[in-house]
Coordinates of C-alpha atoms and ligand atoms in Angstrom, one line a residue:
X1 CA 74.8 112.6 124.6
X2 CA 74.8 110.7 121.3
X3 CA 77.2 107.4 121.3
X4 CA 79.8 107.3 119.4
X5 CA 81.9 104.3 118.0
X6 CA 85.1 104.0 119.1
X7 CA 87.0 105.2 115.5
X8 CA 91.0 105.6 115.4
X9 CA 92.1 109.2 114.4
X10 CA 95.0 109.6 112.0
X11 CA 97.9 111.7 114.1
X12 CA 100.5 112.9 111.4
X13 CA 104.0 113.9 110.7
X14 CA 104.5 117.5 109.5
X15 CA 107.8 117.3 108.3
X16 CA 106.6 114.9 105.5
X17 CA 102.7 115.1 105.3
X18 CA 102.7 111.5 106.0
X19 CA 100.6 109.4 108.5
X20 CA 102.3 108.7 111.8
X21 CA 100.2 106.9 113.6
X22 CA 96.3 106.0 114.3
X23 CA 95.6 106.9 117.6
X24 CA 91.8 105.0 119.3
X25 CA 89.4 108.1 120.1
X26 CA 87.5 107.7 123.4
X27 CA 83.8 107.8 122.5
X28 CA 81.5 110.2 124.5
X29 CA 79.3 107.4 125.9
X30 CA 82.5 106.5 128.1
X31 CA 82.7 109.7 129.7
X32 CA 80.7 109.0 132.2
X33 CA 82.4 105.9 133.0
X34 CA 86.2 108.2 132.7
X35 CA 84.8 110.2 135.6
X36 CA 83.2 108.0 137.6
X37 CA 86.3 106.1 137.7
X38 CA 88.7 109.2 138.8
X39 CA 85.9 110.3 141.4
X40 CA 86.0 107.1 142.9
X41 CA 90.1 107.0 142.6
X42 CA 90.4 110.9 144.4
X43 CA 89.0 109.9 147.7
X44 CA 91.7 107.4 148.4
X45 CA 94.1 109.6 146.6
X46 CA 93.6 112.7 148.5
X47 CA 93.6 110.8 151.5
X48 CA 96.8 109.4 151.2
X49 CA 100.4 111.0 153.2
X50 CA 101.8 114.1 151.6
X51 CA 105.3 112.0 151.8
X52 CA 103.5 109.1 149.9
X53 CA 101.9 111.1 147.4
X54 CA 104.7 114.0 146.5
X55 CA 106.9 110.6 146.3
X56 CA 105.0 109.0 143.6
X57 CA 105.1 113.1 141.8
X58 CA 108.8 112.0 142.4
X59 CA 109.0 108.9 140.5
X60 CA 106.8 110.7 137.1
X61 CA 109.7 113.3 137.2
X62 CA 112.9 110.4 137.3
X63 CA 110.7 108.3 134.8
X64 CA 110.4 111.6 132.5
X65 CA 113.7 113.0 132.8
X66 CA 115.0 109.5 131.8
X67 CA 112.9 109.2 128.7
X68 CA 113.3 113.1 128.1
X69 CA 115.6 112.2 124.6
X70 CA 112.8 110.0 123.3
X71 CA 109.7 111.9 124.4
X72 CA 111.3 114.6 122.8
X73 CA 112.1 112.7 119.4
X74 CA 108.2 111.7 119.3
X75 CA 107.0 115.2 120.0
X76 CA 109.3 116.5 117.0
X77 CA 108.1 113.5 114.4
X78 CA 104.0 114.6 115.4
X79 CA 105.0 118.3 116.2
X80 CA 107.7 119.0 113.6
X81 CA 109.2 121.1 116.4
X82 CA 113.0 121.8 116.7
X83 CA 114.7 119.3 119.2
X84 CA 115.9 122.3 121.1
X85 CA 112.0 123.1 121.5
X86 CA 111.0 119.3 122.6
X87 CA 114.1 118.3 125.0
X88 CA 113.6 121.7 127.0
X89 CA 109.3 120.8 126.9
X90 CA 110.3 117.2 128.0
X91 CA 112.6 118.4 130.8
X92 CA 110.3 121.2 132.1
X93 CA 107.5 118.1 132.4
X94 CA 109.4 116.5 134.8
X95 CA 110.2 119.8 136.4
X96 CA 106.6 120.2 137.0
X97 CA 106.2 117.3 138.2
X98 CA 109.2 118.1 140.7
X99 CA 107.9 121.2 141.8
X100 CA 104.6 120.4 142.7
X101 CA 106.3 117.3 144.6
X102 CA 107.1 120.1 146.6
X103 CA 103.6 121.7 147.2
X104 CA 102.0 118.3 148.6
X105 CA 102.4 119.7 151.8
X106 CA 101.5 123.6 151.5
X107 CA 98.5 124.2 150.7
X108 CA 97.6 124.7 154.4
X109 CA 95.3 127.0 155.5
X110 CA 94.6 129.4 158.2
X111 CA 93.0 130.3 161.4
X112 CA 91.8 133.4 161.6
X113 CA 90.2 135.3 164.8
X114 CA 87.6 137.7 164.2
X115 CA 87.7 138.5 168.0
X116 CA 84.0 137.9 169.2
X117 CA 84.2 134.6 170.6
X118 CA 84.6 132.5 167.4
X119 CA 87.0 131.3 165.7
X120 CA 87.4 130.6 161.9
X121 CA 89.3 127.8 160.5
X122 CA 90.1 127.7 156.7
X123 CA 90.7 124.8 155.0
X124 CA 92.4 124.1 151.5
X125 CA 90.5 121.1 149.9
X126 CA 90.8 119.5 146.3
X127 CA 88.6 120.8 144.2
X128 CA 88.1 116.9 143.1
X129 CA 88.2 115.9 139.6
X130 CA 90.0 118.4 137.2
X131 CA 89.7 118.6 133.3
X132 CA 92.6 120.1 131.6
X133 CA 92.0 121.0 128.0
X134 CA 95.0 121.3 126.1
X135 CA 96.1 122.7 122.5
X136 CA 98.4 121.3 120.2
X137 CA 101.2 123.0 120.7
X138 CA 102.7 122.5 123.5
X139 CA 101.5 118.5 124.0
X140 CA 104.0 117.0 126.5
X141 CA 104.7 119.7 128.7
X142 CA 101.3 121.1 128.6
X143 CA 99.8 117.7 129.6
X144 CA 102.4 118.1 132.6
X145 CA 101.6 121.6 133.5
X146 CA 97.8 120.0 134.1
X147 CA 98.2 116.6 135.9
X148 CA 101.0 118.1 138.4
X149 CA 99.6 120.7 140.0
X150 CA 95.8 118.7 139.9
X151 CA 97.5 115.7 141.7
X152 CA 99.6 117.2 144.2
X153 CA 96.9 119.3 145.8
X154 CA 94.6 116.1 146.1
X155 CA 92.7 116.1 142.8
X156 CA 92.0 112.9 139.9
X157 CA 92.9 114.7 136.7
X158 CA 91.2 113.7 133.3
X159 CA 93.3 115.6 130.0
X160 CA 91.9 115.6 127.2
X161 CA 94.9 116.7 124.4
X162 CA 94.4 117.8 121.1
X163 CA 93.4 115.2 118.7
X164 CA 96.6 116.0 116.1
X165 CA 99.1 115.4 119.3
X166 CA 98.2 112.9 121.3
X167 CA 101.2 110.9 121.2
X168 CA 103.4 112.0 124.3
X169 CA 100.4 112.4 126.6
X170 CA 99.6 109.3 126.2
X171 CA 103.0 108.2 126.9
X172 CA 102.8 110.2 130.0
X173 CA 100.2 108.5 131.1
X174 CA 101.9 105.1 130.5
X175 CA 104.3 106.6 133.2
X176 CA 102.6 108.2 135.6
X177 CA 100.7 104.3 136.0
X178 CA 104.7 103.0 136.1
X179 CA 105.3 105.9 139.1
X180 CA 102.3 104.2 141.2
X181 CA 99.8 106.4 140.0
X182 CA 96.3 104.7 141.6
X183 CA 93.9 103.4 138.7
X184 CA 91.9 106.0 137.8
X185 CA 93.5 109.2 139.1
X186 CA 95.2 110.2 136.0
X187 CA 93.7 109.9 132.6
X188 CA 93.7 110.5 129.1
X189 CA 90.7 111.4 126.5
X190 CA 91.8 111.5 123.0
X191 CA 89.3 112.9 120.9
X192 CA 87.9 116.2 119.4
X193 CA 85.8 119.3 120.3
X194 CA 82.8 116.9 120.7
X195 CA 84.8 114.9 123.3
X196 CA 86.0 117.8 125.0
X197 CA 82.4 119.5 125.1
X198 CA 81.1 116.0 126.4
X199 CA 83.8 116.5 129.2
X200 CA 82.9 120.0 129.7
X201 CA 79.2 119.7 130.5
X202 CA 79.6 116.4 132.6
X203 CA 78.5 117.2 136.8
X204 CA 81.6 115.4 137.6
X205 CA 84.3 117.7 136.6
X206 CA 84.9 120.5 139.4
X207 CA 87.7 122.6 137.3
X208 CA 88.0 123.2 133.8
X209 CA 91.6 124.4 133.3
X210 CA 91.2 125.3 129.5
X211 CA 94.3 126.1 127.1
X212 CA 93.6 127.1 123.5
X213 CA 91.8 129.3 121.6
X214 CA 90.0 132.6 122.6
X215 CA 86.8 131.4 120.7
X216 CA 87.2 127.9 121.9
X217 CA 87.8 129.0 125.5
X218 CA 84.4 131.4 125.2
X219 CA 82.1 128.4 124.3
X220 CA 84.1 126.0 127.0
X221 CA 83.3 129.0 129.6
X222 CA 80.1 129.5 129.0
X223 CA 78.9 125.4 128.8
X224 CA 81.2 125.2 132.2
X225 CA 79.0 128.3 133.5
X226 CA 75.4 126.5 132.9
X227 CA 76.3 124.5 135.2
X228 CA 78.1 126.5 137.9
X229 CA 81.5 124.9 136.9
X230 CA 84.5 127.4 137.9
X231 CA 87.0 127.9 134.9
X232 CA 90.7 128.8 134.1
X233 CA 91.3 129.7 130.2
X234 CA 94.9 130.4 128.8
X235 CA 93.8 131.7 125.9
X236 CA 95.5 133.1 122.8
X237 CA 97.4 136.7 122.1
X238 CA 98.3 139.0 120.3
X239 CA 101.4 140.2 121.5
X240 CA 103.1 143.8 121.0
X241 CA 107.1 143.9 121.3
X242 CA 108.2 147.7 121.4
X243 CA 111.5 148.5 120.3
X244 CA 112.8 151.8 121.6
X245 CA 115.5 153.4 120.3
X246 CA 117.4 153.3 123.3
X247 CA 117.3 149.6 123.2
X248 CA 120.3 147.2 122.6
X249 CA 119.0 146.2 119.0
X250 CA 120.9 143.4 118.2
X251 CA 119.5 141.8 121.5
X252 CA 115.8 143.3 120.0
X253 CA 116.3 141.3 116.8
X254 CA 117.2 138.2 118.8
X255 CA 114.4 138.7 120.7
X256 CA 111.4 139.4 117.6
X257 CA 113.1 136.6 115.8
X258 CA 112.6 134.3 118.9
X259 CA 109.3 135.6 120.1
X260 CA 107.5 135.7 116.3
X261 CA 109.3 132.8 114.4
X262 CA 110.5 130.4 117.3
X263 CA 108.3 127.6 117.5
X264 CA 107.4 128.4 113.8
X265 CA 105.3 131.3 115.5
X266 CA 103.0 128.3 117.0
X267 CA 103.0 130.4 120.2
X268 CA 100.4 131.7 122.8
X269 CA 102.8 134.4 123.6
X270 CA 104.0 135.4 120.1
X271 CA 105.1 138.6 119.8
X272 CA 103.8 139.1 116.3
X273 CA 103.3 142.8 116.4
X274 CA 106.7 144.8 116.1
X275 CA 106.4 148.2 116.9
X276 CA 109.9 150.0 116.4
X277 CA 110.5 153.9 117.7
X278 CA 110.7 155.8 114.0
X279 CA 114.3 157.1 115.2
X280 CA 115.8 153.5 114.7
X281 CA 112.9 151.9 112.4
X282 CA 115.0 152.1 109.1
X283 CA 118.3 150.3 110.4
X284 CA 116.2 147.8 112.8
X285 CA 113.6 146.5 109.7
X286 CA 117.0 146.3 107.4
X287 CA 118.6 143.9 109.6
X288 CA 115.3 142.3 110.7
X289 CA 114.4 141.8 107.4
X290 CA 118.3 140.4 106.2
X291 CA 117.6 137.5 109.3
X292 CA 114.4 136.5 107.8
X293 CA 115.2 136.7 104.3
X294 CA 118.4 134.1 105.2
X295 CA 116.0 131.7 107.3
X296 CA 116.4 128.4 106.6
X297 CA 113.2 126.4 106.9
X298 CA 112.8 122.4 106.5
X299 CA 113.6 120.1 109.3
X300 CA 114.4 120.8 112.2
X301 CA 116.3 117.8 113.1
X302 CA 118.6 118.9 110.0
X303 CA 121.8 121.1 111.9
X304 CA 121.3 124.7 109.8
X305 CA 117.7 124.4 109.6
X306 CA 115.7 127.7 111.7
X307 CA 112.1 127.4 111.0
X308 CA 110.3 123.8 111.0
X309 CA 106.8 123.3 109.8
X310 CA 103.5 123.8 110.8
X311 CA 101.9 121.2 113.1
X312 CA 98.4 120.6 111.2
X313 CA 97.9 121.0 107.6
X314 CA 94.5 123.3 108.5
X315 CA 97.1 125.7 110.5
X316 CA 99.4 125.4 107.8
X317 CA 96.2 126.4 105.4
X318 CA 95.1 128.9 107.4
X319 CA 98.5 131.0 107.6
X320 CA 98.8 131.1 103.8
X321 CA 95.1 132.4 103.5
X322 CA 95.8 135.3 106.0
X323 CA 98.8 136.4 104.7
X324 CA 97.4 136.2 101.2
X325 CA 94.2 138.4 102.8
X326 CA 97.1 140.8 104.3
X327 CA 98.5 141.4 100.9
X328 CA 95.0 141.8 99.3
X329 CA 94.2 144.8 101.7
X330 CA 97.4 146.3 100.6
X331 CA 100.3 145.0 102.7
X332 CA 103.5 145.1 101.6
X333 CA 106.1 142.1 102.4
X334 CA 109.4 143.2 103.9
X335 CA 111.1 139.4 103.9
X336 CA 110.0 136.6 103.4
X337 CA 111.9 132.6 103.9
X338 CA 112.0 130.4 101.1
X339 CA 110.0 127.2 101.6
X340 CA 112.2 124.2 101.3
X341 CA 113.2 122.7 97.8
X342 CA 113.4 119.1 99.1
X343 CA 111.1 116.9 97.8
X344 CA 111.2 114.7 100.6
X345 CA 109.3 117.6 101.9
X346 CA 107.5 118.7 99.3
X347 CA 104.1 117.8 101.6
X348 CA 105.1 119.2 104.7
X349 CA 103.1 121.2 106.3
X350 CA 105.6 124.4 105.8
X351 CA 104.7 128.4 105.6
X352 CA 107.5 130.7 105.1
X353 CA 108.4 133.0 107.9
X354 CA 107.0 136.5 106.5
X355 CA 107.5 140.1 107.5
X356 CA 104.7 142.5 106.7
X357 CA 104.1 146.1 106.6
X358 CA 101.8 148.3 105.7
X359 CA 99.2 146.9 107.5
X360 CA 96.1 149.0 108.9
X361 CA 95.8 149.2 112.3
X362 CA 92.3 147.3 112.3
X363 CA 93.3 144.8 109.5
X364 CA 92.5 141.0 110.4
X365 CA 96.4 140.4 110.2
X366 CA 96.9 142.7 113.1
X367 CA 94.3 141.9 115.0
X368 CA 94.0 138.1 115.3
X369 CA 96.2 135.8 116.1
X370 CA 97.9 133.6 113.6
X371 CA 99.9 131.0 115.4
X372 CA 102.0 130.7 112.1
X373 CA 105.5 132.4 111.5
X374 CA 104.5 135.8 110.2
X375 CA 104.9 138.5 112.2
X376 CA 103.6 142.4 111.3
X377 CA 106.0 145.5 111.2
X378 CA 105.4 149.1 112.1
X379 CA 106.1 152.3 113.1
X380 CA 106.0 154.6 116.7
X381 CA 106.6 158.2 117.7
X382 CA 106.4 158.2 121.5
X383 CA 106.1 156.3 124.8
X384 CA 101.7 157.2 124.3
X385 CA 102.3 156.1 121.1
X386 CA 103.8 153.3 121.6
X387 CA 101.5 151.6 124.5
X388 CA 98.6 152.9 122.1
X389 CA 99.5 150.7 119.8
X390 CA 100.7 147.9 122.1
X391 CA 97.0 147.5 123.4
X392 CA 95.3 147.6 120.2
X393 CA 93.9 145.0 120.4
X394 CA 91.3 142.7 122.8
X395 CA 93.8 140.7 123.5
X396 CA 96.2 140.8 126.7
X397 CA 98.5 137.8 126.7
X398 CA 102.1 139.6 127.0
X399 CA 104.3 142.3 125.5
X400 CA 107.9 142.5 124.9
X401 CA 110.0 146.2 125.9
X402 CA 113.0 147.0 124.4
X403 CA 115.0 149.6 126.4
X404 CA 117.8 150.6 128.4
X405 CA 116.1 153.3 130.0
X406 CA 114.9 151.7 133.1
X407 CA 112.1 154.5 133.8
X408 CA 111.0 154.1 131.0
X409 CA 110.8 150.3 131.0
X410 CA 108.9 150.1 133.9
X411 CA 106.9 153.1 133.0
X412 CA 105.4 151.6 129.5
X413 CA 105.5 147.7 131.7
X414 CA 102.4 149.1 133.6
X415 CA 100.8 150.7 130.9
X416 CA 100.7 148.3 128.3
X417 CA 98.1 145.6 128.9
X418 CA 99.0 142.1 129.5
X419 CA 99.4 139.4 131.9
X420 CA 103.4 139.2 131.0
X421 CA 105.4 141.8 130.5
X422 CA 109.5 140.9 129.4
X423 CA 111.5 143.7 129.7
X424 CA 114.7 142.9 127.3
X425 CA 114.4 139.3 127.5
X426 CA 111.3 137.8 125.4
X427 CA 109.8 134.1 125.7
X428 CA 111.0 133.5 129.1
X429 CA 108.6 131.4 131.5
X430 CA 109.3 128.9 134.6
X431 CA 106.5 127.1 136.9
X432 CA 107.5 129.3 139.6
X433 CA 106.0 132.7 138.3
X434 CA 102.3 132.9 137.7
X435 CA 101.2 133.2 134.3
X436 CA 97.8 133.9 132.3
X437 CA 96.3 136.9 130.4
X438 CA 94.1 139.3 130.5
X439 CA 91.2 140.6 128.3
X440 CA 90.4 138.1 125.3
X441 CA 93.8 136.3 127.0
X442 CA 91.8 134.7 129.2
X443 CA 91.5 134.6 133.4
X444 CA 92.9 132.6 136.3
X445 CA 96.3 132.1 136.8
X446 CA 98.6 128.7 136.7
X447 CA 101.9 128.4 138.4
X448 CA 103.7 129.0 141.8
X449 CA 101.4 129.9 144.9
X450 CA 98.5 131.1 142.2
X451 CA 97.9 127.0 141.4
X452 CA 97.3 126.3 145.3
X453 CA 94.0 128.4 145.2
X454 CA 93.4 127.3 141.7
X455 CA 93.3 123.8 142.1
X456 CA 91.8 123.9 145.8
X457 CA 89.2 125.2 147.2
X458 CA 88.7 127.2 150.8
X459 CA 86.0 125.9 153.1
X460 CA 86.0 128.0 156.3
X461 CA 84.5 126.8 159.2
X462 CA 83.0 128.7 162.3
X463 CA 83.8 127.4 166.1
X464 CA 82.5 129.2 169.1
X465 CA 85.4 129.9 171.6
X466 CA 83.4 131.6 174.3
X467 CA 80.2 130.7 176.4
X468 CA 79.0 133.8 174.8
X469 CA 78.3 133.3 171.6
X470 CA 77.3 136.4 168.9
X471 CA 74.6 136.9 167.3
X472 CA 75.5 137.9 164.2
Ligands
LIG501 P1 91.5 125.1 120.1 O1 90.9 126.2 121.0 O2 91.0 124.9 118.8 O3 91.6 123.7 120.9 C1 92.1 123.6 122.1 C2 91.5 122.3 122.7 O4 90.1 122.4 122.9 C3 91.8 121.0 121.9 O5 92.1 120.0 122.7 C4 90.4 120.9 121.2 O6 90.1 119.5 120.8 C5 89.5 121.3 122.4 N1 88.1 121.7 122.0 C6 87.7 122.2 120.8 N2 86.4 122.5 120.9 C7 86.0 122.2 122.2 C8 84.7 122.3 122.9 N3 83.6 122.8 122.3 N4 84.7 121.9 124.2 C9 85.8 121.5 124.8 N5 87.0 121.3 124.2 C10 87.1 121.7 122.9 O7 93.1 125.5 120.1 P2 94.2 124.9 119.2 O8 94.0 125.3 117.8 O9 94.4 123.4 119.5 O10 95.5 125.6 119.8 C11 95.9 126.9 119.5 C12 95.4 127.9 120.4 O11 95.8 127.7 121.8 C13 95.9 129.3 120.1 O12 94.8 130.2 120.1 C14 96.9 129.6 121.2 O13 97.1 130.9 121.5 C15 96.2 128.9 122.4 N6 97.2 128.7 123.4 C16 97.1 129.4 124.6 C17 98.1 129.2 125.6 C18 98.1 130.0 126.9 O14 98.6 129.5 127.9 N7 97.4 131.1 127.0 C19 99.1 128.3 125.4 C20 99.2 127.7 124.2 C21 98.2 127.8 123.2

């Protein structure tokens, strides 16, 4: 591992493309020291009464809900998010933390008897220190989503968040120490790819819980594998919504306009490929197209404004070069937002919120993701059709129906492949329902009963019940 010097990374504001703050990177030669210090924390933490423990989960959520207006004010200056997007984030962290207060106590295992004089006992054990990766996105809550459901079932949690958001995580951190949190048990690494990597391939960590990229997640996989390290990767999409012509289409737009543009398309779960049934595909792109066309985009905090900007200059950089490698391949733009005119914003990191069409089937633009505001537009015949098109590509993150028919809503829901499937709502998630992909989506599942045997382990052991005891 080669040192590195302890440098300060510039975090930004997208709004205005200025500085925000300068945030001190942990170097990689203190990674070793980061884990020994939350394996030597987990003992006495996982020893510790449920009561005690889910308590202190109790005091994080109080200390988050209370703060929830200004967490959510710093998450929109270094997100550029809308304040509708960062209150609910802020509010669903302390939810988290609440509901896995409530799972101290049930991970419990089981006794099972095979019936030939022994008897099996199955424990549920921390897995012991657990690494959550997490993308820029989504910083407060998905800090939250990782440290809850680690430290309820037993587990130190180190999170390492994205270098360009590091703000509210370390806040959280600030808070979960405040709630009683032993030294230790909880911790934050700010730093990059290298850091994470560093993290990765340390012996320490027992559970990678990785969110971000498809080609990030690969490489974090397959360094966790060298060394035997289990894995969970939330990985990126490609999301189909199906509109058929059955559907409620006002509800439809609401739902494309929320599922590709919301967040300014900075979404795992972004349903960025429209597929409308041909029946209804003139009248639905027209008043599609009218919604983006009259999109207002500029800051979010401004009451009128729709679409905010990007959250890093690269992503910003990156949408504008694949919708200009869309059009160069012969796609045709059906609306398109106007950036904003303000120069007090004139540096933000902004990109229009674009409609395209035309677009081959195996064009870059329909088969990556994006995570910008540009969504692509197209045509289907049939229910085949339609899930042919909906599984076009590796990816299997979720997919949005559009129907009234119910048959036929649950008929395309297990056809079409992904780990979530909406049927009429779009963008809907709580920490009660499991959630994770499928494919290039990723494996392993976070959220209700699915995060007891993800952030435990079973260790069964044998006891003889008879004098007679098997042989085999
Ligand atoms: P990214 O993959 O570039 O980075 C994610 C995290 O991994 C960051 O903290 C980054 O610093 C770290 N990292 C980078 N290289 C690493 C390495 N070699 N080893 C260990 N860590 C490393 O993703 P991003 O650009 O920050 O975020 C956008 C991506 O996240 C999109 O693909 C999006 O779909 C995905 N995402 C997935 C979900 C989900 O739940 N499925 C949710 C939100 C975002």
């Amino acid at each position: 591992m080669t040192p590195t010097a302890r440098v300060p990374g510039p975090v930004f504001e997208p709004i205005t493309g200025r500085p925000l703050a300068q945030i001190a990177w942990t170097p990689t030669h203190e990674v070793d020291d980061l884990v020994e210090r939350a394996r030597v924390a987990q003992t006495d933490w996982a020893r510790m009464p449920g009561p005690e423990r889910a308590a202190r989960l109790h005091r994080v959520a109080n200390l988050l809900e209370v703060e929830a207006e200004d967490l959510a004010k710093l998450e929109t200056r270094n997100t550029g998010k809308p304040p509708v997007d960062t209150v609910r984030e802020a509010h669903r962290a302390a939810g988290s933390f609440r509901y896995y207060a409530g799972w101290v106590d049930r991970a419990v295992g089981e006794t099972i008897d095979p019936g030939a004089g022994v008897l099996s006992l199955v424990d549920r054990r921390p897995r012991g220190t657990v690494l959550g990766i997490v993308p820029w996105n989504v910083p407060l809550f998905f800090a939250a989503k990782k440290f809850a459901p680690a430290l309820a079932f037993g587990n130190a949690c180190i999170v390492k968040p994205a270098p360009e958001t590091p703000l509210t995580a370390l806040r959280l951190l600030e808070l979960m120490q405040q709630a009683g949190l032993p030294d230790g048990v909880a911790q934050v690494a700010v730093g990059d790819g290298e850091l994470g990597a560093a993290l990765v391939e340390h012996p320490g960590m027992d559970l990678i819980v990785f969110t971000g990229s498809d080609v990030t997640g690969r490489r974090v996989a397959a360094a966790a594998g060298r060394r035997g390290a289990p894995t969970v990767m939330e990985l990126g999409g490609k999301s189909a919504q199906l509109i058929f012509p059955d559907a409620d289409l006002d509800a439809a737009i609401e739902g494309v306009l929320l599922g590709a543009y919301g967040a300014t398309g900075q979404m795992c779960i972004a349903g960025s490929r429209v597929y409308v049934h041909r029946e209804v595909a003139g009248a639905f792109g027209q008043a599609l197209a009218a919604r983006i066309d009259s999109m207002v985009v500029g800051d979010p905090r401004v009451d009128g404004v729709h679409v905010g900007p990007q959250i890093t200059r690269d992503q910003q950089r990156k949408s504008f070069e694949m919708i200009g490698r869309a059009k160069a391949a012969g796609a045709r733009t059906v609306a398109q937002a106007s950036l904003p005119r303000d120069p007090a914003l004139a540096e933000g990191f902004f990109v229009p919120p674009t409609l395209l069409e035309a677009v081959a089937p195996d064009a870059e633009v329909a088969q990556r993701e994006i995570f910008g505001p540009v969504a692509i537009l197209d045509v289907f015949d049939d229910e085949p059709d339609a899930v042919r098109r909906a599984n076009g590509t590796p990816f299997g993150l979720a997919a949005g129906i559009w129907t009234a028919d119910i048959g036929r809503a649950h008929r395309v829901a297990r056809r079409v492949r992904a780990g979530t499937v909406w049927i009429n709502p779009y963008r809907v998630m709580s920490d009660l329902v499991p959630f994770g992909g499928v494919g290039w989506s990723g494996y392993g599942r976070e959220n209700g009963e699915a995060a007891s045997a993800t952030y435990t382990k079973a260790i069964t052991t044998w006891v003889a019940s008879s004098d007679v005891i098997p042989a085999r």
